[in-house]
CSV table of C-alpha atoms and ligand atoms in Angstrom, one decimal:
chain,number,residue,atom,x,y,z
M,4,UNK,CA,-27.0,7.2,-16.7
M,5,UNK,CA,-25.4,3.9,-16.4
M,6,UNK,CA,-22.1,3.1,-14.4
M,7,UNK,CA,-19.8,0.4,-14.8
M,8,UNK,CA,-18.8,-1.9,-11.9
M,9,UNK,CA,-15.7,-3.5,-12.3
M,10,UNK,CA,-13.9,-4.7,-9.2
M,11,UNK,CA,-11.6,-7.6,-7.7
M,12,UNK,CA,-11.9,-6.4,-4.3
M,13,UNK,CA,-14.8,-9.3,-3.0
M,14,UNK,CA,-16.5,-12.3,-4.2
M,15,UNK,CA,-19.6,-10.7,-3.7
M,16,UNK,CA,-20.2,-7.4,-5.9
M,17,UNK,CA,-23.5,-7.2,-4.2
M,18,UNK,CA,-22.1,-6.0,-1.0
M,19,UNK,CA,-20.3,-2.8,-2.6
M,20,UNK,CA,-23.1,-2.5,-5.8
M,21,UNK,CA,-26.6,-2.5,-3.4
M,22,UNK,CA,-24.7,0.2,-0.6
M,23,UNK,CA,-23.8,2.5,-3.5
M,24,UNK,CA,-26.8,2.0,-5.1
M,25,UNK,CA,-28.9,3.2,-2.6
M,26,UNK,CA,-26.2,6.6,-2.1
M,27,UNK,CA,-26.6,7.5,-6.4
M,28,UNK,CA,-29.9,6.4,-6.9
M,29,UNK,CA,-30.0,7.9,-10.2
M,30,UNK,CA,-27.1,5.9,-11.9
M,31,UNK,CA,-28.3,2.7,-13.0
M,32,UNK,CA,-25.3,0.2,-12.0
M,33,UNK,CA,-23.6,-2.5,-14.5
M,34,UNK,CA,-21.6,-5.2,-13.2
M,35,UNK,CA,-18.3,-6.0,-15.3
M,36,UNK,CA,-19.6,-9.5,-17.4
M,37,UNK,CA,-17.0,-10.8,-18.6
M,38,UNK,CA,-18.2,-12.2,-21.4
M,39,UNK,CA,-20.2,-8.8,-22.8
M,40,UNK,CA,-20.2,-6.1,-24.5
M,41,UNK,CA,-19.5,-2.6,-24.4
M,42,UNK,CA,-22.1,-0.7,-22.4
M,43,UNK,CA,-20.7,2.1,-23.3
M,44,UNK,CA,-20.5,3.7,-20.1
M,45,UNK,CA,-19.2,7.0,-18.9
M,46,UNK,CA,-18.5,6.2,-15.5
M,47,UNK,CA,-16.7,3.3,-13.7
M,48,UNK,CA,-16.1,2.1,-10.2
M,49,UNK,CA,-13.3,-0.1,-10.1
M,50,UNK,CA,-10.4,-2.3,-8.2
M,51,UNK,CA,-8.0,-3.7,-9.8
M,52,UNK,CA,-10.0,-3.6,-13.7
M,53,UNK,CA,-10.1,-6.2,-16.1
M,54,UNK,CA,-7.2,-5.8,-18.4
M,55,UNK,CA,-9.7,-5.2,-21.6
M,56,UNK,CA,-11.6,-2.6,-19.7
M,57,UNK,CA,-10.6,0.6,-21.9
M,58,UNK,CA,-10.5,-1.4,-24.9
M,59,UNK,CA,-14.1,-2.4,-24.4
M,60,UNK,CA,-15.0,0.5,-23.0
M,61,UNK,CA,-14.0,3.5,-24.7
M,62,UNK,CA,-16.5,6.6,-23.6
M,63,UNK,CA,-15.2,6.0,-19.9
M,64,UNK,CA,-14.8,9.6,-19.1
M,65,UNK,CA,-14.1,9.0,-15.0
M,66,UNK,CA,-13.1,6.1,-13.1
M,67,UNK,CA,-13.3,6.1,-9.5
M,68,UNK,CA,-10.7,3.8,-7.7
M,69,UNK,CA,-12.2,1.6,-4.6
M,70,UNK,CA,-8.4,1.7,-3.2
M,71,UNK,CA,-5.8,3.9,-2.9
M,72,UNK,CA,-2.9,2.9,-5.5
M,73,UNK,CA,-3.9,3.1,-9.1
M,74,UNK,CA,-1.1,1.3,-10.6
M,75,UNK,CA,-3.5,-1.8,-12.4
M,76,UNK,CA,-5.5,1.1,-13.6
M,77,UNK,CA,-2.1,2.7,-15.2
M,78,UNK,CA,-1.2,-0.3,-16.6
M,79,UNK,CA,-4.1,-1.3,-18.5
M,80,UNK,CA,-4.5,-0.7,-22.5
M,81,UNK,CA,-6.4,1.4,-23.7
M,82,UNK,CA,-6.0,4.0,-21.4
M,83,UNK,CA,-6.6,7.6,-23.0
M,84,UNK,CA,-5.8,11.1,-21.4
M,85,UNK,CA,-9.6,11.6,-21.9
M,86,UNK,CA,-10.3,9.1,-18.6
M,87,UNK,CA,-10.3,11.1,-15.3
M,88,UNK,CA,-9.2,8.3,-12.8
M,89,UNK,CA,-9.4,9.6,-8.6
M,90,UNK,CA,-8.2,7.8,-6.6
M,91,UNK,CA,-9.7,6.7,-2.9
M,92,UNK,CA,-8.4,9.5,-0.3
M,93,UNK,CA,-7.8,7.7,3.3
M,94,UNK,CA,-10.7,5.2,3.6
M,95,UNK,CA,-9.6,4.3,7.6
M,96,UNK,CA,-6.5,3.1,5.3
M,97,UNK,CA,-3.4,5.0,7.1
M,98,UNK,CA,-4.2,4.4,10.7
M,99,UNK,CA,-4.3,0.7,9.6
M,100,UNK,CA,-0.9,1.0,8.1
M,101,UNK,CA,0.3,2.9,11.7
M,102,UNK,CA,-1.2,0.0,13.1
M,103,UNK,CA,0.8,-3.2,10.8
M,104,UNK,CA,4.1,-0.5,11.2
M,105,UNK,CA,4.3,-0.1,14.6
M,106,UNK,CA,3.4,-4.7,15.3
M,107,UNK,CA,6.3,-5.0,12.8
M,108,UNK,CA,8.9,-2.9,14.3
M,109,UNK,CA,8.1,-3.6,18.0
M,110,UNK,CA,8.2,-7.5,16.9
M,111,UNK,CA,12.0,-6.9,16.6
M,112,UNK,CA,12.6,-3.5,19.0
M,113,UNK,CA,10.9,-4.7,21.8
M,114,UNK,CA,12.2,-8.4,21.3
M,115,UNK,CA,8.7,-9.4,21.1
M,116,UNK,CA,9.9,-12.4,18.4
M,117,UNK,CA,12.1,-13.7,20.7
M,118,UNK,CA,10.2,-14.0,23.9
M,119,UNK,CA,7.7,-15.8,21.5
M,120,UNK,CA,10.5,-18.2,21.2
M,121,UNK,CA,11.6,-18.3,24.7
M,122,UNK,CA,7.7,-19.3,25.4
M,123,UNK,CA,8.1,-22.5,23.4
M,124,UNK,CA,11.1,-23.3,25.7
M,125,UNK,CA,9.8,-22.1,28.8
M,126,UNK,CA,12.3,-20.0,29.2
M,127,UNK,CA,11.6,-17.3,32.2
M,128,UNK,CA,14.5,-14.3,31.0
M,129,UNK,CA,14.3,-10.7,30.3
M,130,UNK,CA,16.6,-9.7,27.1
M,131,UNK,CA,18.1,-6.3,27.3
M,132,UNK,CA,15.9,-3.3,27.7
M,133,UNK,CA,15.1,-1.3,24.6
M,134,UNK,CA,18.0,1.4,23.0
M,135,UNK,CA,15.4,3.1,21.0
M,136,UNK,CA,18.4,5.0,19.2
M,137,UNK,CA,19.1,1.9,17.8
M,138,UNK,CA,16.3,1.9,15.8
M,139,UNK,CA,16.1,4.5,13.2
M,140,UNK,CA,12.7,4.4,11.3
M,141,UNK,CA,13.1,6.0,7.6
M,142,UNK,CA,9.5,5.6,5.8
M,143,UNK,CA,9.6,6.1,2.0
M,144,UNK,CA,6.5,8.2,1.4
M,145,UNK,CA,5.2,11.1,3.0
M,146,UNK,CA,1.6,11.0,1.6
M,147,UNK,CA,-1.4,10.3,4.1
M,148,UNK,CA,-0.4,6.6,4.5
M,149,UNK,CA,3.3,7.7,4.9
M,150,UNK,CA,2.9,10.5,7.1
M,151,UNK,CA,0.5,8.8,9.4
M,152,UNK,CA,2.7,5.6,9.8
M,153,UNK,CA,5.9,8.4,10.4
M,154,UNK,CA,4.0,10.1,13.1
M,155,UNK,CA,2.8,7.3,15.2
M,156,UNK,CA,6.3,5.9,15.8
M,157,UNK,CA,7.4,9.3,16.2
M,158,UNK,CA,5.2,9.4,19.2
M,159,UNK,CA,6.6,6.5,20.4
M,160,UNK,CA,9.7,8.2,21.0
M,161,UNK,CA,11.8,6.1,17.7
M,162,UNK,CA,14.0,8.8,15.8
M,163,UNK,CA,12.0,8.5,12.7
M,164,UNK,CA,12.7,10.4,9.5
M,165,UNK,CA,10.6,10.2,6.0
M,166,UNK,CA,11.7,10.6,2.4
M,167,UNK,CA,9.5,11.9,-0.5
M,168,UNK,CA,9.3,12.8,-4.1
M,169,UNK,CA,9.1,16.3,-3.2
M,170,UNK,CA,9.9,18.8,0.2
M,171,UNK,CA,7.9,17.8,3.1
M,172,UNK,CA,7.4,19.2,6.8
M,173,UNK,CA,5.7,16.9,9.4
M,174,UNK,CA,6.0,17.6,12.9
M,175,UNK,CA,8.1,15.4,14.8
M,176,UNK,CA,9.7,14.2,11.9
M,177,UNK,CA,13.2,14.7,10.1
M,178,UNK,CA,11.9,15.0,6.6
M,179,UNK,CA,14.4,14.2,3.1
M,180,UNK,CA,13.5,14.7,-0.4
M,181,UNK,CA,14.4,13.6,-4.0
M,182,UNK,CA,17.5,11.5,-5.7
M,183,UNK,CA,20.1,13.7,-4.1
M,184,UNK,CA,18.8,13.1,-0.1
M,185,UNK,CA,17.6,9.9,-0.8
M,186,UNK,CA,21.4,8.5,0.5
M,187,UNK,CA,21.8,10.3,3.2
M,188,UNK,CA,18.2,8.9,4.2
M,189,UNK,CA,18.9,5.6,4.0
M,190,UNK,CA,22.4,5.6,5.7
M,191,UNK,CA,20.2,6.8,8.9
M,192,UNK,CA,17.9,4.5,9.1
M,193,UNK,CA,17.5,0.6,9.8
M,194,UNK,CA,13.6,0.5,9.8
M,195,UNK,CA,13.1,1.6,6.2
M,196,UNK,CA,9.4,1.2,6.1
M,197,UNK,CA,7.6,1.4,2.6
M,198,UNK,CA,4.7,3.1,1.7
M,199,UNK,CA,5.6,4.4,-1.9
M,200,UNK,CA,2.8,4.5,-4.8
M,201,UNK,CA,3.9,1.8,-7.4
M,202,UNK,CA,5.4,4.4,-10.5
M,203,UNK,CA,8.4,4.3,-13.3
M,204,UNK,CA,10.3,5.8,-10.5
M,205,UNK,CA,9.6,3.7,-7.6
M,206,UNK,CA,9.7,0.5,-9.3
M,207,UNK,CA,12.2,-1.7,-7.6
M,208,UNK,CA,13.3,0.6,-5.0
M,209,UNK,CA,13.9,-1.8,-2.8
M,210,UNK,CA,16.8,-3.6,-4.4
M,211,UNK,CA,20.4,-4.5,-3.0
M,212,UNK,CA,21.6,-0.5,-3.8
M,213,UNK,CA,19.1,0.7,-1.4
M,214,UNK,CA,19.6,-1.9,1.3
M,215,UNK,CA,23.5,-2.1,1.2
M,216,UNK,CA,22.8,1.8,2.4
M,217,UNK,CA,20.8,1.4,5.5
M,218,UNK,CA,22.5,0.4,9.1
M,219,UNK,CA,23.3,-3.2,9.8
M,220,UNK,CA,20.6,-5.2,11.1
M,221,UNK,CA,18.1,-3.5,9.0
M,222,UNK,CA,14.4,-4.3,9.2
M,223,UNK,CA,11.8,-4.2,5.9
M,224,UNK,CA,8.1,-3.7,6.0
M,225,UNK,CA,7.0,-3.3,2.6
M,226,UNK,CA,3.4,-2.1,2.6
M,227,UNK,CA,3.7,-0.2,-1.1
M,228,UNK,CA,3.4,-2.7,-3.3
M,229,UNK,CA,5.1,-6.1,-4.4
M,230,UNK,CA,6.8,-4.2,-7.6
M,231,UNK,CA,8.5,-2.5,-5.3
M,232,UNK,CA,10.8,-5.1,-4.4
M,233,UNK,CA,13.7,-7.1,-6.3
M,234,UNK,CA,12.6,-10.1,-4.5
M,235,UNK,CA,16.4,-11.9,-5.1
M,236,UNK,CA,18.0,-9.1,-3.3
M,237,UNK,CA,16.1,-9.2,-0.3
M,238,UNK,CA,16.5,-13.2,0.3
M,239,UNK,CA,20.4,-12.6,-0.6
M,240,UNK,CA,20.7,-9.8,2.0
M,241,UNK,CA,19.0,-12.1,4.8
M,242,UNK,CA,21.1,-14.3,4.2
M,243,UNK,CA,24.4,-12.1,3.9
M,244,UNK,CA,22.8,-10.9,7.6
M,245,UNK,CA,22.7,-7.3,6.5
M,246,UNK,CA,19.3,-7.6,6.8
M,247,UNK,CA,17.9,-9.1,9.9
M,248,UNK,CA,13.8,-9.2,9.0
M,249,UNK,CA,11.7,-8.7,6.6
M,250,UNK,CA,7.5,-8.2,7.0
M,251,UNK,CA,5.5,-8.4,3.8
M,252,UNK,CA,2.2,-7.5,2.5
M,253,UNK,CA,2.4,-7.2,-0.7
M,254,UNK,CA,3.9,-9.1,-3.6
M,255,UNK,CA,4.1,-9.0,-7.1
M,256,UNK,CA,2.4,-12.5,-7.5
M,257,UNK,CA,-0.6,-12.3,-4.9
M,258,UNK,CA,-1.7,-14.6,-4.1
M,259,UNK,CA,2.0,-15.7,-3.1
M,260,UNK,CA,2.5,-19.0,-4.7
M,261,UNK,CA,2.8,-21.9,-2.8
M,262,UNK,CA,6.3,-22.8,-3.4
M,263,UNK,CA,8.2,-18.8,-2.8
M,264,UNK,CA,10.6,-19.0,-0.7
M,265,UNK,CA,9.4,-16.3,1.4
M,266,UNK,CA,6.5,-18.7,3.3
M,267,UNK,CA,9.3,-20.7,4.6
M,268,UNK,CA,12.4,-18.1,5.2
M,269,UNK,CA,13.2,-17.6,8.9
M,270,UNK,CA,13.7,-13.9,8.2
M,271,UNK,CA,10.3,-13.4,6.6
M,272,UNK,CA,6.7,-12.8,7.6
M,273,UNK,CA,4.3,-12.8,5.1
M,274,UNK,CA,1.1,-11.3,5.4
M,275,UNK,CA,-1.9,-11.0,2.7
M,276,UNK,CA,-2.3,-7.8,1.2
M,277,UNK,CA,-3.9,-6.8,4.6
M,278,UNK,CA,-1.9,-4.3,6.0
M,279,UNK,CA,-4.7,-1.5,5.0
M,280,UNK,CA,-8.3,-2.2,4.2
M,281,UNK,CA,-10.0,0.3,2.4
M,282,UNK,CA,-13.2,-0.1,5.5
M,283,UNK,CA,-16.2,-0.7,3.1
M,284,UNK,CA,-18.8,1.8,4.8
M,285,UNK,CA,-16.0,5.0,4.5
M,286,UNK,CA,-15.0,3.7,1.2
M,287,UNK,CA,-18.6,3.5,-0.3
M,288,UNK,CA,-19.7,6.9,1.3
M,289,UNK,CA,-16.4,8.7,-0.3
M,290,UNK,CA,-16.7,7.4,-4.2
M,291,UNK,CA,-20.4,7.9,-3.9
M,292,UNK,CA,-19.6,11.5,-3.0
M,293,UNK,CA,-17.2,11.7,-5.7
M,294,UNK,CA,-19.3,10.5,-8.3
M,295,UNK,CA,-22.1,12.9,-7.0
M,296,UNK,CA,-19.3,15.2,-7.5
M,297,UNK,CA,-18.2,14.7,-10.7
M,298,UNK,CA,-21.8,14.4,-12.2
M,299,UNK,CA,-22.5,17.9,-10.8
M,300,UNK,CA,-19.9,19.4,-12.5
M,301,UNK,CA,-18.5,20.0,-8.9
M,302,UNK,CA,-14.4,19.6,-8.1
M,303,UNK,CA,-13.7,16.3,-7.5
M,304,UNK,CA,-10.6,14.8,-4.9
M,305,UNK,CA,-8.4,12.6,-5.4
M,306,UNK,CA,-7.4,13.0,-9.3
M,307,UNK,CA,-4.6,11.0,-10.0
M,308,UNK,CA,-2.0,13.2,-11.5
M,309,UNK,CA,-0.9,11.0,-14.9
M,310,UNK,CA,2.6,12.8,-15.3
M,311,UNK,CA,3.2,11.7,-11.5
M,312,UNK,CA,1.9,8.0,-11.6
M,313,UNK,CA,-0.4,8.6,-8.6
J,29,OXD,C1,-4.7,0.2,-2.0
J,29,OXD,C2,-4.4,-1.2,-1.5
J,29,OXD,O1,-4.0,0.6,-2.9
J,29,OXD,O2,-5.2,-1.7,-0.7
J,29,OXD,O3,-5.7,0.8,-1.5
J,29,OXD,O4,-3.4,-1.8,-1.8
């Protein structure tokens, strides 16, 4: 049986296609050509598709994401309910994203920004000592990635609540739910920390509605996905002063363009879709035991749930 490789994630296919490979030695693996024709496979392993993939390829019965969101997947033609698509479970992914959190928040809780500064000026004096009431985490998204990032700060003492789709309890956590908590959440918190899946729903969450709701001096970390943000809002809000930083991952033009005003803005760091990795060795033993899986007839995590988004 033949399965379709299809994937953005590296320059070099060989390093994902030989490793998987050797794990499904039966499956005789096809690189994407760009060029080709319909191989009319059954089975894909993808990142980020080419946008003609469904049209192409239209006896895909599973595809097996090499990341976490699935939104490119969603979003390209073609796309029948016959296609199973799963989606990559925590691949050393969330612990990353506790990880970028917690460097972003402490930059501005612990002052850490400013002593950077006080470096360049040689400047020998302590700033006030940390009021960790003052920093209310909310994280949007309660899923793996979510929960993790909520429970690390939590265990650095932060009041930290999360808000998702639907009821959640995590320990340690004050937890909100839907369109009718989602207010109260945000007026608690200035650390509104993102972690959503890119849906209908979530699509521009971040917007001037949601920030003009959270405490003064608020702080982003948007680690979802660059859809998630109306970017006009966030540079107006920085400079209103509502907002007092913003940290960045993701964008909706990735690479970010040379001339956005977000390399340059005072209030903004920008990182490069780095905040979670999906670590290649986990990631390549997980879809190979999916695809063993779903070949076997067995039940398969991580099926993306259409009506959902994710
Ligand atoms: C993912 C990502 O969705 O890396 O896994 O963005």
């Amino acid at each position: 049986m033949q399965i379709l490789f299809a994937s953005s994630h590296t320059h070099d296919p060989d390093v994902w296609i030989n490793p998987l490979r050797k794990a499904l030695p039966y499956l005789e693996f096809v690189q994407w050509d760009e060029n080709g024709d319909s191989i009319n496979a059954e089975l894909a392993i993808v990142w980020n598709p080419p946008t003609q993939i469904f049209e192409r390829e239209k006896n895909l019965r599973a595809v097996f994401n090499l990341g976490a969101g699935v939104d490119a997947i969603l979003q390209r033609p073609g796309l029948t309910d016959n296609v199973a698509i799963y989606r990559l479970e925590d691949a050393g992914m969330a612990v990353q994203m506790a990880e970028y959190a917690t460097w972003a928040l402490l930059r501005a809780s612990r002052n850490f920004d400013a002593y950077q500064q006080q470096q360049q000026q040689k400047n020998w004096e302590r700033l006030p000592d940390i009021q960790r009431d003052a920093w209310p985490v909310g994280v949007l998204g309660l899923g793996v990635m979510g929960g993790r990032v909520a429970q690390t700060l939590a265990g650095f003492d932060y009041p930290v609540a999360g808000w998702s789709r639907s009821a959640k309890q995590l320990d340690g956590v004050e937890t909100w739910a839907g369109d009718e908590q989602f207010a109260g959440f945000l007026a608690r918190t200035r650390v509104l920390i993102n972690t959503l899946p890119l849906t209908s729903e979530t699509h521009s969450i971040l917007c001037r509605k949601t920030f003009e709701q959270l405490l003064p001096g608020a702080c982003i970390i948007n680690m979802g996905r660059g859809e998630h943000l109306v970017e006009q809002d966030l540079l107006a809000m920085l400079d209103e002063g509502h907002i007092q930083q913003a940290t960045l991952d993701v964008f909706a033009q990735e690479p970010l363009p040379a001339d956005h005003p977000f390399w340059a803005h005072p209030g903004v760091t920008v990182t490069p879709h780095m905040s979670a990795a999906s670590l290649r060795d986990v990631t390549i033993r997980q879809t190979a035991e999916k695809v063993r899986a779903f070949i076997a007839g067995e039940p398969v995590s991580g099926l993306v749930e259409r009506n959902r988004g994710y």
